[in-house]
Amino acid sequence: MSYTVHDKSSAPAEARALLEKAESAYGFVPNLLGIMAESPAMLEAYMTMNQIFEKTDFSASEQQVVLLAVSEDNECGYCKAAHTAIAAMQGVPEDVARAAADGSEIGDSRLEALRRFTGKVVSSRGNPSDADVSAFLDAGYERRHVLDVLVGVGMKTLSNYTNHIAETPLDEQFGG
């Protein structure tokens, strides 16, 4: 189904301030956010969840591992390309971002445990086994991080599903 990629002039009035905020942060309005603007509630939910996920004590590398792992499991090419580019901007090692985006093993054992756990959360629809949780905690993460992963999964599920439904065109800034 085709959706309009809104800009500040075509978006519903309730979404315009959020698009301005995105443009200020990124230097442009990503196509995903332009599509989400069709529903100001969706745009606000996604941008708010992003702000909340950034408040976790996950490092930039850890945050991008979560977001890329969810996008890989949900087969979202847009988000994998976008977050690979964002990871590079944030100084995340290229091999880490690439491995998380393609579902391969990350050389850093702690980040690999995070990638695997995130994948288990997604593939089990939020029902990872006790062994999955234990392996994650044994890698040095805390119980709070289990819940922090859920924030990232929720945020990326909104964008992954939006991209699937809307067939969001990839922005040239993300390699499109």
Short mmCIF file of C-alpha atoms in Angstrom, two decimals:
data_model
loop_
_atom_site.label_atom_id
_atom_site.label_comp_id
_atom_site.label_asym_id
_atom_site.label_seq_id
_atom_site.Cartn_x
_atom_site.Cartn_y
_atom_site.Cartn_z
CA MET A 1 0.00 0.00 0.00
CA SER A 2 1.40 3.37 -0.92
CA TYR A 3 1.56 6.13 1.67
CA THR A 4 2.48 9.77 1.23
CA VAL A 5 5.88 10.75 2.55
CA HIS A 6 4.80 13.95 4.24
CA ASP A 7 6.90 17.02 4.77
CA LYS A 8 6.16 19.92 7.09
CA SER A 9 3.81 21.51 4.59
CA SER A 10 1.72 18.42 3.74
CA ALA A 11 1.59 16.73 7.15
CA PRO A 12 -1.43 17.02 9.42
CA ALA A 13 -1.07 20.10 11.63
CA GLU A 14 -0.58 17.97 14.76
CA ALA A 15 2.53 16.34 13.24
CA ARG A 16 4.30 19.44 11.94
CA ALA A 17 6.13 20.36 15.14
CA LEU A 18 7.41 16.79 15.44
CA LEU A 19 8.68 16.85 11.86
CA GLU A 20 10.43 20.16 12.59
CA LYS A 21 12.05 18.55 15.63
CA ALA A 22 13.21 15.60 13.49
CA GLU A 23 14.59 17.91 10.83
CA SER A 24 16.49 19.84 13.47
CA ALA A 25 17.96 16.63 14.89
CA TYR A 26 18.83 14.86 11.60
CA GLY A 27 19.21 17.73 9.16
CA PHE A 28 16.34 16.26 7.11
CA VAL A 29 13.03 14.48 7.68
CA PRO A 30 13.57 10.73 7.22
CA ASN A 31 10.98 9.14 4.93
CA LEU A 32 9.85 6.87 7.77
CA LEU A 33 8.88 9.87 9.88
CA GLY A 34 7.21 11.51 6.89
CA ILE A 35 5.03 8.43 6.50
CA MET A 36 4.34 8.16 10.23
CA ALA A 37 3.15 11.79 10.14
CA GLU A 38 -0.05 10.51 8.49
CA SER A 39 -0.94 9.50 12.05
CA PRO A 40 0.34 12.16 14.44
CA ALA A 41 -0.20 9.67 17.29
CA MET A 42 2.09 7.13 15.59
CA LEU A 43 4.77 9.74 14.95
CA GLU A 44 4.63 10.94 18.55
CA ALA A 45 4.71 7.39 19.91
CA TYR A 46 7.75 6.46 17.83
CA MET A 47 9.69 9.64 18.58
CA THR A 48 8.85 9.39 22.30
CA MET A 49 9.93 5.74 22.46
CA ASN A 50 13.17 6.71 20.74
CA GLN A 51 13.84 9.34 23.41
CA ILE A 52 13.05 6.83 26.15
CA PHE A 53 15.31 4.17 24.61
CA GLU A 54 18.14 6.71 24.53
CA LYS A 55 17.68 7.12 28.32
CA THR A 56 18.67 3.51 28.97
CA ASP A 57 22.24 3.01 30.06
CA PHE A 58 22.99 1.08 26.89
CA SER A 59 25.93 2.54 24.96
CA ALA A 60 25.47 3.71 21.38
CA SER A 61 26.83 0.34 20.21
CA GLU A 62 24.43 -1.56 22.44
CA GLN A 63 21.46 0.53 21.34
CA GLN A 64 22.28 -0.02 17.67
CA VAL A 65 22.78 -3.76 18.24
CA VAL A 66 19.26 -3.98 19.69
CA LEU A 67 17.69 -1.88 16.92
CA LEU A 68 19.54 -3.69 14.13
CA ALA A 69 18.84 -7.13 15.60
CA VAL A 70 15.10 -6.41 15.76
CA SER A 71 15.17 -5.07 12.20
CA GLU A 72 17.05 -8.16 11.00
CA ASP A 73 14.57 -10.51 12.68
CA ASN A 74 11.65 -8.52 11.25
CA GLU A 75 13.32 -8.38 7.82
CA CYS A 76 13.13 -4.58 7.59
CA GLY A 77 15.59 -3.42 4.95
CA TYR A 78 14.80 0.26 5.53
CA CYS A 79 15.64 0.12 9.24
CA LYS A 80 18.73 -2.01 8.71
CA ALA A 81 20.09 0.53 6.20
CA ALA A 82 19.07 3.52 8.32
CA HIS A 83 20.53 2.17 11.56
CA THR A 84 23.72 1.00 9.88
CA ALA A 85 24.20 4.62 8.71
CA ILE A 86 23.23 6.02 12.12
CA ALA A 87 25.60 3.57 13.83
CA ALA A 88 28.46 4.87 11.67
CA MET A 89 27.56 8.46 12.62
CA GLN A 90 27.64 7.45 16.29
CA GLY A 91 31.05 5.80 16.03
CA VAL A 92 29.78 2.23 16.38
CA PRO A 93 32.41 -0.12 14.92
CA GLU A 94 31.43 -1.09 11.36
CA ASP A 95 31.87 -4.82 12.00
CA VAL A 96 29.48 -4.64 14.98
CA ALA A 97 26.77 -2.86 13.01
CA ARG A 98 27.19 -5.11 9.99
CA ALA A 99 26.98 -8.30 12.09
CA ALA A 100 23.89 -7.08 13.96
CA ALA A 101 22.24 -6.09 10.67
CA ASP A 102 22.86 -9.43 8.99
CA GLY A 103 22.33 -11.66 12.00
CA SER A 104 25.89 -12.93 12.19
CA GLU A 105 28.06 -13.32 15.26
CA ILE A 106 29.56 -10.20 16.80
CA GLY A 107 33.18 -10.61 17.90
CA ASP A 108 32.54 -8.88 21.23
CA SER A 109 30.96 -11.54 23.48
CA ARG A 110 28.88 -9.07 25.50
CA LEU A 111 27.41 -7.44 22.37
CA GLU A 112 26.84 -10.88 20.89
CA ALA A 113 24.88 -11.89 24.00
CA LEU A 114 22.77 -8.75 23.54
CA ARG A 115 22.20 -9.52 19.85
CA ARG A 116 21.20 -13.10 20.61
CA PHE A 117 18.91 -12.15 23.48
CA THR A 118 17.19 -9.47 21.42
CA GLY A 119 16.64 -12.03 18.66
CA LYS A 120 15.19 -14.50 21.16
CA VAL A 121 12.77 -11.85 22.45
CA VAL A 122 11.55 -11.11 18.92
CA SER A 123 11.41 -14.69 17.64
CA SER A 124 9.63 -15.92 20.78
CA ARG A 125 7.15 -13.02 20.68
CA GLY A 126 8.33 -11.86 24.09
CA ASN A 127 8.68 -15.30 25.63
CA PRO A 128 12.43 -15.95 25.89
CA SER A 129 13.29 -19.04 27.88
CA ASP A 130 14.81 -18.91 31.34
CA ALA A 131 18.03 -20.15 29.73
CA ASP A 132 17.95 -17.23 27.26
CA VAL A 133 17.56 -14.74 30.11
CA SER A 134 20.27 -16.45 32.15
CA ALA A 135 22.72 -16.38 29.23
CA PHE A 136 22.04 -12.66 28.81
CA LEU A 137 22.56 -11.96 32.52
CA ASP A 138 25.68 -14.17 32.58
CA ALA A 139 27.19 -11.89 29.91
CA GLY A 140 27.20 -9.05 32.46
CA TYR A 141 23.83 -7.46 31.88
CA GLU A 142 21.37 -6.73 34.69
CA ARG A 143 17.69 -7.55 35.05
CA ARG A 144 16.82 -3.95 34.13
CA HIS A 145 18.50 -4.49 30.76
CA VAL A 146 16.01 -7.26 29.97
CA LEU A 147 13.28 -4.63 30.20
CA ASP A 148 15.38 -2.02 28.37
CA VAL A 149 15.65 -4.43 25.44
CA LEU A 150 11.83 -4.48 25.37
CA VAL A 151 11.77 -0.70 24.92
CA GLY A 152 14.00 -1.07 21.85
CA VAL A 153 11.93 -3.97 20.53
CA GLY A 154 8.72 -1.96 20.90
CA MET A 155 10.19 1.06 19.18
CA LYS A 156 11.61 -0.89 16.27
CA THR A 157 8.46 -2.97 15.87
CA LEU A 158 6.54 0.26 15.22
CA SER A 159 8.97 1.33 12.51
CA ASN A 160 9.54 -2.12 11.00
CA TYR A 161 5.83 -2.74 10.61
CA THR A 162 5.23 0.76 9.26
CA ASN A 163 7.93 0.20 6.64
CA HIS A 164 6.46 -3.16 5.65
CA ILE A 165 2.96 -1.75 5.23
CA ALA A 166 3.97 1.54 3.61
CA GLU A 167 6.90 0.22 1.54
CA THR A 168 8.92 3.20 2.70
CA PRO A 169 11.47 4.38 0.13
CA LEU A 170 15.01 4.50 1.52
CA ASP A 171 16.40 8.02 2.00
CA GLU A 172 19.54 8.84 0.01
CA GLN A 173 21.16 9.86 3.33
CA PHE A 174 20.86 6.20 4.38
CA GLY A 175 22.25 4.84 1.13
CA GLY A 176 19.08 4.80 -0.96
#
